[in-house]
PDB file of C-alpha atoms in Angstrom:
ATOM      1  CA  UNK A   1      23.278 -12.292 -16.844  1.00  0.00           C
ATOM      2  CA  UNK A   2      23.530 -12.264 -12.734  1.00  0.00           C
ATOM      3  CA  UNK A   3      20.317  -9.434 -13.315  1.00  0.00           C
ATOM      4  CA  UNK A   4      18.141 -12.303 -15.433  1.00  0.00           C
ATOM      5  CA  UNK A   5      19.253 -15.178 -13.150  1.00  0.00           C
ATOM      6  CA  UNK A   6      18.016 -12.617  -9.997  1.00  0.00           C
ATOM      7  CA  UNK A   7      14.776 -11.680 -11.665  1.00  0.00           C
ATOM      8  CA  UNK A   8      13.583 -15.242 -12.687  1.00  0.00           C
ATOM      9  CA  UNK A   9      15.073 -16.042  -9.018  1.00  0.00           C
ATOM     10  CA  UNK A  10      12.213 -13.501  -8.091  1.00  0.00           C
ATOM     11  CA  UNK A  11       9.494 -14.300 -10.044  1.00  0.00           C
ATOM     12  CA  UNK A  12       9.623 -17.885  -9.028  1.00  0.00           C
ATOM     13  CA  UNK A  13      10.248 -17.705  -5.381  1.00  0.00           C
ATOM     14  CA  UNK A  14       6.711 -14.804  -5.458  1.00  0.00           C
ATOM     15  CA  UNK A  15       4.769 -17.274  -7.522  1.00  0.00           C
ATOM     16  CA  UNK A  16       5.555 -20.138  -4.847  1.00  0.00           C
ATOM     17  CA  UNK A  17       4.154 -17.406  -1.974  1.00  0.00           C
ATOM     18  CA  UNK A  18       1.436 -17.024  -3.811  1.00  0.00           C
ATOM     19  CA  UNK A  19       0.701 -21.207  -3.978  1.00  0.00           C
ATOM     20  CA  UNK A  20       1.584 -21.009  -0.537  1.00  0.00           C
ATOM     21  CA  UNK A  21      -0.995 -18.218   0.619  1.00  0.00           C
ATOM     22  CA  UNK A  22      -3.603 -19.467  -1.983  1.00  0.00           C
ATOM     23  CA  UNK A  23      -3.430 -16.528  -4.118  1.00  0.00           C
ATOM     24  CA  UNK A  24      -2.679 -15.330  -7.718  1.00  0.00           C
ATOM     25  CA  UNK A  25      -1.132 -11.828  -7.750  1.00  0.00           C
ATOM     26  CA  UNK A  26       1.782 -11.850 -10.356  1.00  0.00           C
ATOM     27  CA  UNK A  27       1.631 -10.269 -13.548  1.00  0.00           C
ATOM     28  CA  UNK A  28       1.256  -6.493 -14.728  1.00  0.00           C
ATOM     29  CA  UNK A  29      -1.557  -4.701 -16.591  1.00  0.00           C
ATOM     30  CA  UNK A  30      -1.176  -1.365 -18.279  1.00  0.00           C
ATOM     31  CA  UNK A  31      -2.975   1.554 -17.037  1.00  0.00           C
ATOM     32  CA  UNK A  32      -6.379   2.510 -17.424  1.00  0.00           C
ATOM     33  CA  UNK A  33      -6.584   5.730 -16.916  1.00  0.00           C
ATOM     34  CA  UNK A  34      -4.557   9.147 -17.796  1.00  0.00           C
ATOM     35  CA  UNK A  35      -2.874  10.251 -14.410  1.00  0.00           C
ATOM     36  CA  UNK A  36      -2.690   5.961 -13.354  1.00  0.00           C
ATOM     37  CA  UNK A  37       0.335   4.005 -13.411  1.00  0.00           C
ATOM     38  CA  UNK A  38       0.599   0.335 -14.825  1.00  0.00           C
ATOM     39  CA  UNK A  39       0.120  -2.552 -12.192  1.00  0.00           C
ATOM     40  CA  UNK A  40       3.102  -4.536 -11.247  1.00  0.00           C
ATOM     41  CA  UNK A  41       3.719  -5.605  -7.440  1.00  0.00           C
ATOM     42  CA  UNK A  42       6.902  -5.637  -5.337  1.00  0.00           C
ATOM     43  CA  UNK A  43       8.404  -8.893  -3.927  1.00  0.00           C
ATOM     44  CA  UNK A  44       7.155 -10.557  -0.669  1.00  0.00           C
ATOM     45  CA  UNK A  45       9.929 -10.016   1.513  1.00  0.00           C
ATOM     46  CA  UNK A  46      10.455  -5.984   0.406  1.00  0.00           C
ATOM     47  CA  UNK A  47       6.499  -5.528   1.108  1.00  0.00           C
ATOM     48  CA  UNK A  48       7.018  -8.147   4.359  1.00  0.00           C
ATOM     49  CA  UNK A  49       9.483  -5.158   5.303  1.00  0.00           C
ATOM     50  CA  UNK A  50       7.905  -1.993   4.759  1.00  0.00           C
ATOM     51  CA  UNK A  51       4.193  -3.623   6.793  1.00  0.00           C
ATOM     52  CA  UNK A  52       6.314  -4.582   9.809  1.00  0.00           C
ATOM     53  CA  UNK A  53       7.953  -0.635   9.743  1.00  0.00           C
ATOM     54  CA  UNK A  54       4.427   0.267   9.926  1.00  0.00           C
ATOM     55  CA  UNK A  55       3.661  -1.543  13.418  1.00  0.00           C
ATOM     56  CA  UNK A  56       0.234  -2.181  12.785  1.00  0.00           C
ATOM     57  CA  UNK A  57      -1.871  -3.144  15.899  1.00  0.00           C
ATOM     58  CA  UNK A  58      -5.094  -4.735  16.812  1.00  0.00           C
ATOM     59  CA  UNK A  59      -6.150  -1.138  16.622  1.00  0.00           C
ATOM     60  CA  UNK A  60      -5.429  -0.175  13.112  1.00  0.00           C
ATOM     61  CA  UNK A  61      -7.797  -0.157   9.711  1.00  0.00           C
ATOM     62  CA  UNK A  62      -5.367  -0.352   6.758  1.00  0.00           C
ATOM     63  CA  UNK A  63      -5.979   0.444   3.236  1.00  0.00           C
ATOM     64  CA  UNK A  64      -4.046  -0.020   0.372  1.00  0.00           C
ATOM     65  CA  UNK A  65      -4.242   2.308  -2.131  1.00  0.00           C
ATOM     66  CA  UNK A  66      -4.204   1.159  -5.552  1.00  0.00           C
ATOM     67  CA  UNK A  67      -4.739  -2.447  -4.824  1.00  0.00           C
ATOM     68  CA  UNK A  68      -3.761  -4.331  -8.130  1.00  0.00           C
ATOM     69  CA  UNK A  69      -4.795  -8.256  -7.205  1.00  0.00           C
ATOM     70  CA  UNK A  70      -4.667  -7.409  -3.564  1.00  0.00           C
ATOM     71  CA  UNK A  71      -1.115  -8.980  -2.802  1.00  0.00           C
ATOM     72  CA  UNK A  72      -0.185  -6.683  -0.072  1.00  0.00           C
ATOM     73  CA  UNK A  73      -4.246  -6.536   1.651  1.00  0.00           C
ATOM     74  CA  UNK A  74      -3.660 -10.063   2.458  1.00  0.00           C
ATOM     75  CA  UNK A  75      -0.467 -10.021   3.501  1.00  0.00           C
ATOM     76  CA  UNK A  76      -1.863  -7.120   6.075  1.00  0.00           C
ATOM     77  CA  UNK A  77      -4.931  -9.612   6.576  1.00  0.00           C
ATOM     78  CA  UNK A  78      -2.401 -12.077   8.056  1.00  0.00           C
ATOM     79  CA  UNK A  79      -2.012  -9.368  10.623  1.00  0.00           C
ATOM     80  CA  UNK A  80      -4.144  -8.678  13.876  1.00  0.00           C
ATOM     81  CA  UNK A  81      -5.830  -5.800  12.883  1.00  0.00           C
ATOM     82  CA  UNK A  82      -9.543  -4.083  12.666  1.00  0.00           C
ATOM     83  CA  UNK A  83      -9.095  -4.380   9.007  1.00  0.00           C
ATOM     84  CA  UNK A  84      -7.803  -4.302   5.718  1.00  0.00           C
ATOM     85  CA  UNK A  85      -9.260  -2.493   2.729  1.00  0.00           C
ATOM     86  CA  UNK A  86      -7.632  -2.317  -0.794  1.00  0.00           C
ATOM     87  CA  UNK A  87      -9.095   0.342  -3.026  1.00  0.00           C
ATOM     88  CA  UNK A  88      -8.821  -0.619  -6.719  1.00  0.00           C
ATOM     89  CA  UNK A  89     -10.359   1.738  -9.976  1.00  0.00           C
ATOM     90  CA  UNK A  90     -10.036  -1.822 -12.597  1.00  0.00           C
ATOM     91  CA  UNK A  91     -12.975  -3.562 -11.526  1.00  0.00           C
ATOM     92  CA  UNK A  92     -11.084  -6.358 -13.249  1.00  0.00           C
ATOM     93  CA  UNK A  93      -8.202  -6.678 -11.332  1.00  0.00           C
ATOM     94  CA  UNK A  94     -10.905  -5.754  -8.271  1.00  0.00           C
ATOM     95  CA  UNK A  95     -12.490  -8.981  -8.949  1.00  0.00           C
ATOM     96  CA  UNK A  96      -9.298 -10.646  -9.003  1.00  0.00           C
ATOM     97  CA  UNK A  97      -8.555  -9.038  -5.577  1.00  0.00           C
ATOM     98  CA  UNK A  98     -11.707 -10.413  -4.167  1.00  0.00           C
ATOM     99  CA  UNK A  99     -11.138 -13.870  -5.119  1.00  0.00           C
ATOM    100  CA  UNK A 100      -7.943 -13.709  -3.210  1.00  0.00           C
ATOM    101  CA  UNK A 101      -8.683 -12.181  -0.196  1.00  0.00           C
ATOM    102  CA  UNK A 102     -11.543 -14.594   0.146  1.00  0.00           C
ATOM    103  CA  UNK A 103      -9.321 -17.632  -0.344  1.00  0.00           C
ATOM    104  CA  UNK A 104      -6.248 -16.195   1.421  1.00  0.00           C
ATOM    105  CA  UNK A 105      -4.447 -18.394   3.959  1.00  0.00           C
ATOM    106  CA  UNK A 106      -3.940 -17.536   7.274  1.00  0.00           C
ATOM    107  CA  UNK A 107      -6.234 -14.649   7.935  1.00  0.00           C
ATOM    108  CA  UNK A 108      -6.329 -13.101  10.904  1.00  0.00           C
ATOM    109  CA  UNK A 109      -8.239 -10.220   9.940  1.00  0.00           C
ATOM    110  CA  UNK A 110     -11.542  -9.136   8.011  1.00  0.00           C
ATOM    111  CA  UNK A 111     -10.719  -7.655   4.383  1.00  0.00           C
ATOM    112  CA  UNK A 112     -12.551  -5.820   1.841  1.00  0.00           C
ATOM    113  CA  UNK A 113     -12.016  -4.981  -1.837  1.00  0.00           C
ATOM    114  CA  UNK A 114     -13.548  -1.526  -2.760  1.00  0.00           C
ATOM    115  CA  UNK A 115     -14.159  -0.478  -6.781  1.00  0.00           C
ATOM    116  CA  UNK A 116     -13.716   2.724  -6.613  1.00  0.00           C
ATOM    117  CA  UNK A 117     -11.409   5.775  -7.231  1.00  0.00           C
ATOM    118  CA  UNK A 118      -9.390   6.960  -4.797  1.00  0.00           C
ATOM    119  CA  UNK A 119      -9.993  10.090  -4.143  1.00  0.00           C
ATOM    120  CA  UNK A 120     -13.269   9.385  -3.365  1.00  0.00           C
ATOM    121  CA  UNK A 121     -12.832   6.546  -0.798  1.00  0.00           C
ATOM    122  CA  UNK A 122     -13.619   7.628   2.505  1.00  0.00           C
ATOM    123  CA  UNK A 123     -10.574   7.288   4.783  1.00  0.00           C
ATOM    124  CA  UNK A 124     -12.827   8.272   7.811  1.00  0.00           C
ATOM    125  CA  UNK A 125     -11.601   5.136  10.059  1.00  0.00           C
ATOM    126  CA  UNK A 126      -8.014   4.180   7.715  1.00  0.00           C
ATOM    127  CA  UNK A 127      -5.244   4.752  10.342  1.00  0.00           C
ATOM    128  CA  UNK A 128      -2.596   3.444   7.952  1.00  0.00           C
ATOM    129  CA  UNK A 129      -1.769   3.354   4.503  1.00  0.00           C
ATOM    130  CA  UNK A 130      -0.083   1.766   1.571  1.00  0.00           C
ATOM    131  CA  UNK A 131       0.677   3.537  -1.860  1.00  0.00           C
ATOM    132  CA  UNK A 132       3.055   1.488  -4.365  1.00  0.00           C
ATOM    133  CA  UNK A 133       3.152   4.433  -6.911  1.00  0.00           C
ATOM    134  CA  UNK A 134      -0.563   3.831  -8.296  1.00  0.00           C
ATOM    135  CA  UNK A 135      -0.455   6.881  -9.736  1.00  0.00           C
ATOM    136  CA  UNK A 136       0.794  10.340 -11.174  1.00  0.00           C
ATOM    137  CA  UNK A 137       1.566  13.592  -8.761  1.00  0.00           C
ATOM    138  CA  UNK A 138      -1.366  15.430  -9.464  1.00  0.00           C
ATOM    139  CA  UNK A 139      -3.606  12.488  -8.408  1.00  0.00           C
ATOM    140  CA  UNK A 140      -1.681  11.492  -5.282  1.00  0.00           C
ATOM    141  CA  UNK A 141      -2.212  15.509  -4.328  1.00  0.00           C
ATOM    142  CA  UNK A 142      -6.130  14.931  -4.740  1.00  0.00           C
ATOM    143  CA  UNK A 143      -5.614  11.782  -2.519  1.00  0.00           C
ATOM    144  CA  UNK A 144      -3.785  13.088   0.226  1.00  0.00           C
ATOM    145  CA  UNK A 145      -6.262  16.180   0.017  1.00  0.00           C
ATOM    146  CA  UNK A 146      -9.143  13.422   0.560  1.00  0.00           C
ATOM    147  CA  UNK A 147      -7.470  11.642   3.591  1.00  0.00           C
ATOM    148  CA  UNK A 148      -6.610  15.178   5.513  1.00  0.00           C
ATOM    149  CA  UNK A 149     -10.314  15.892   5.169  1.00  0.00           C
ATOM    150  CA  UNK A 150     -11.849  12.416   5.895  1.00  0.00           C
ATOM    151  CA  UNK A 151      -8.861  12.105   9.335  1.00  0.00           C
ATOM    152  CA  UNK A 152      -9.604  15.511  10.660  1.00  0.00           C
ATOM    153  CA  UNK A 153      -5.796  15.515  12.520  1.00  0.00           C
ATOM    154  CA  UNK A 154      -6.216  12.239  13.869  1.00  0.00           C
ATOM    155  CA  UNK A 155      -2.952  10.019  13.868  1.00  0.00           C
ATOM    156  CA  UNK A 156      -2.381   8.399  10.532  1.00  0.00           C
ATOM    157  CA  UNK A 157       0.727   6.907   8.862  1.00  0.00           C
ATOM    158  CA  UNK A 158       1.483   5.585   5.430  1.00  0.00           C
ATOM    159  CA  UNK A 159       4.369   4.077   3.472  1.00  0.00           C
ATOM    160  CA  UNK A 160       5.191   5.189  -0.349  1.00  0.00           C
ATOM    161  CA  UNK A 161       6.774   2.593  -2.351  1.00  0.00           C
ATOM    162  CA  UNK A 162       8.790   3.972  -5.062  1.00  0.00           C
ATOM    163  CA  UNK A 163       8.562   7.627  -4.343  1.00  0.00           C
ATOM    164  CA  UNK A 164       9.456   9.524  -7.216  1.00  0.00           C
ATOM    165  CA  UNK A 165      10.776  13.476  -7.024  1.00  0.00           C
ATOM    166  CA  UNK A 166       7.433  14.595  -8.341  1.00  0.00           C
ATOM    167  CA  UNK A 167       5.529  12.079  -5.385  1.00  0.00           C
ATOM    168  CA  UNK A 168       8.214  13.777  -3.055  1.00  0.00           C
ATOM    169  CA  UNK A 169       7.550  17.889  -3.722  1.00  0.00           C
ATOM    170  CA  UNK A 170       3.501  16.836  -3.386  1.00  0.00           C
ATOM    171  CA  UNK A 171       4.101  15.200   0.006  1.00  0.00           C
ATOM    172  CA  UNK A 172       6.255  18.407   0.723  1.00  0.00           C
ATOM    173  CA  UNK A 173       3.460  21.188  -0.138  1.00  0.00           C
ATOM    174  CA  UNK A 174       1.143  19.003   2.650  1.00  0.00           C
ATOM    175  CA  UNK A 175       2.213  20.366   5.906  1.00  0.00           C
ATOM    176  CA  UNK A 176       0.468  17.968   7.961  1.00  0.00           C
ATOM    177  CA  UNK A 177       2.368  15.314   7.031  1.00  0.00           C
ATOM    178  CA  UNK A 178       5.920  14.634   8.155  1.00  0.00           C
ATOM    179  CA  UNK A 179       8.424  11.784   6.475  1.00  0.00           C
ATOM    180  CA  UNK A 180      10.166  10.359   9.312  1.00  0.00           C
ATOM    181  CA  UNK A 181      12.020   7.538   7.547  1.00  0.00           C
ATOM    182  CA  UNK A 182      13.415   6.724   3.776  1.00  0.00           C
ATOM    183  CA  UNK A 183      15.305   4.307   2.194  1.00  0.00           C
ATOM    184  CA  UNK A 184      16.150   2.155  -0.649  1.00  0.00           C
ATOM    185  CA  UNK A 185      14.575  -1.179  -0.302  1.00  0.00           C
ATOM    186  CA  UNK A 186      16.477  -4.653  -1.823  1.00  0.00           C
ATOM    187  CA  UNK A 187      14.070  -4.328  -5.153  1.00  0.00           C
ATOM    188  CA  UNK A 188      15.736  -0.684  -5.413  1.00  0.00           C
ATOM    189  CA  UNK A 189      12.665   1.336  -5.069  1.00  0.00           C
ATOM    190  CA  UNK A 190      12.136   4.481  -2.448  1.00  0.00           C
ATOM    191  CA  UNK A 191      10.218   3.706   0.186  1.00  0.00           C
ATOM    192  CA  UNK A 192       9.276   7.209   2.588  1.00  0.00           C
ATOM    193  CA  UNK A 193       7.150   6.775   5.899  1.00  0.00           C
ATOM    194  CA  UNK A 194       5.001   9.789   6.483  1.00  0.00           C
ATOM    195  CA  UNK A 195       3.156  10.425   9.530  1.00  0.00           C
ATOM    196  CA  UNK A 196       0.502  13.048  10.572  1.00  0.00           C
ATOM    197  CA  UNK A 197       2.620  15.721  12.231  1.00  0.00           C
ATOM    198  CA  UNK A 198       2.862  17.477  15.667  1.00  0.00           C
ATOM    199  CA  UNK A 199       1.116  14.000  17.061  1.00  0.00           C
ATOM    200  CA  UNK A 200       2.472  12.737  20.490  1.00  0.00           C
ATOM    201  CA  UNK A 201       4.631   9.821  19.482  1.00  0.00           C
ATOM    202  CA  UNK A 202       2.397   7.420  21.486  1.00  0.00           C
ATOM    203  CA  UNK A 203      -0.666   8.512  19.432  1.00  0.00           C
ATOM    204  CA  UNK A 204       1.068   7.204  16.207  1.00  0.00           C
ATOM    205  CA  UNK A 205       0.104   3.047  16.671  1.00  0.00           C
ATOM    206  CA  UNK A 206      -3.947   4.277  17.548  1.00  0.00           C
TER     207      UNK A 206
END
């Protein structure tokens, strides 16, 4: 009973952020693709936690990959950055994404909604990234393949939200990546930090 009351407690105070912001972001969608993982979204304050362990600066483009509605590119919008992408295969929820970004509340920085898959986003100028388990191992492989190629070494850093054993042996096989922080967060999902490795610590936040 104490679970029900706590969910509903949920769901109610995230619809109210989204009335506050000027969004729409609730709900969940199966997936649409073999190898995707249904859309849902984490609460406010758990994804208000894992973007402030990320530090993002004035200097940082973020993307978040897997977008849904865009929930967590406009809570990074809010932030003083370069800018925030969300990358998003459902050109329906895409659309939905769009909508919200351009009526979000409080932005502080530009934001863009790309349609695409991906693995085949460039991630030339993304410094830091976003993942809420958008999809199977095999893909997120492909992915993190993409971004090593498109960063060349430079400094990156990314949060996984709801890291699975399968997400963690992929992020193991990719050498260039360190996890340098993991925990439980209040909704009870994984969250692991990764960070380009052998990069002088005051290199990370460029």
């Amino acid at each position: 009973m104490l679970t029900v009351l706590r969910h509903s407690a949920q769901r109610a105070t995230n619809h109210l952020q989204d009335l506050w912001l000027g969004i729409s972001t609730t709900g969940t969608a199966p997936a649409e693709l073999p190898g995707h993982v249904y859309y849902a979204t984490v609460t406010y304050s758990c994804t208000r936690s894992v973007l402030r362990k990320l530090n993002l600066t004035e200097a940082d483009t973020f993307a978040d990959v897997g977008c849904g509605k865009g929930r967590v590119v406009c809570l990074a919008a809010r932030h003083k950055i370069q800018r925030a992408i969300g990358i998003e295969y459902s050109s329906m929820r895409a659309d939905v994404a769009k909508r919200n970004v351009t009526r979000l509340r409080g932005r502080r920085a530009d934001a863009k909604i790309l349609c695409q898959a991906a693995e085949e986003t460039d991630y030339t100028d993304v410094t830091a990234l976003y993942f809420f388990n958008p999809f199977e191992p095999p893909l997120l492989d492909s992915v993190l393949n993409k971004i090593r190629s498109d960063r060349q070494g430079r400094a990156t850093r990314m949060a996984f939200v709801m890291e699975s054993v399968g997400h963690r042996e992929v992020f193991s096989l990719h050498e260039w990546l360190t996890c340098y922080e993991r925990f439980e967060d209040g909704d009870k999902h994984i969250v692991a930090f990764y960070r380009t490795a052998l990069v002088p610590q005051n290199n990370l936040l460029r």
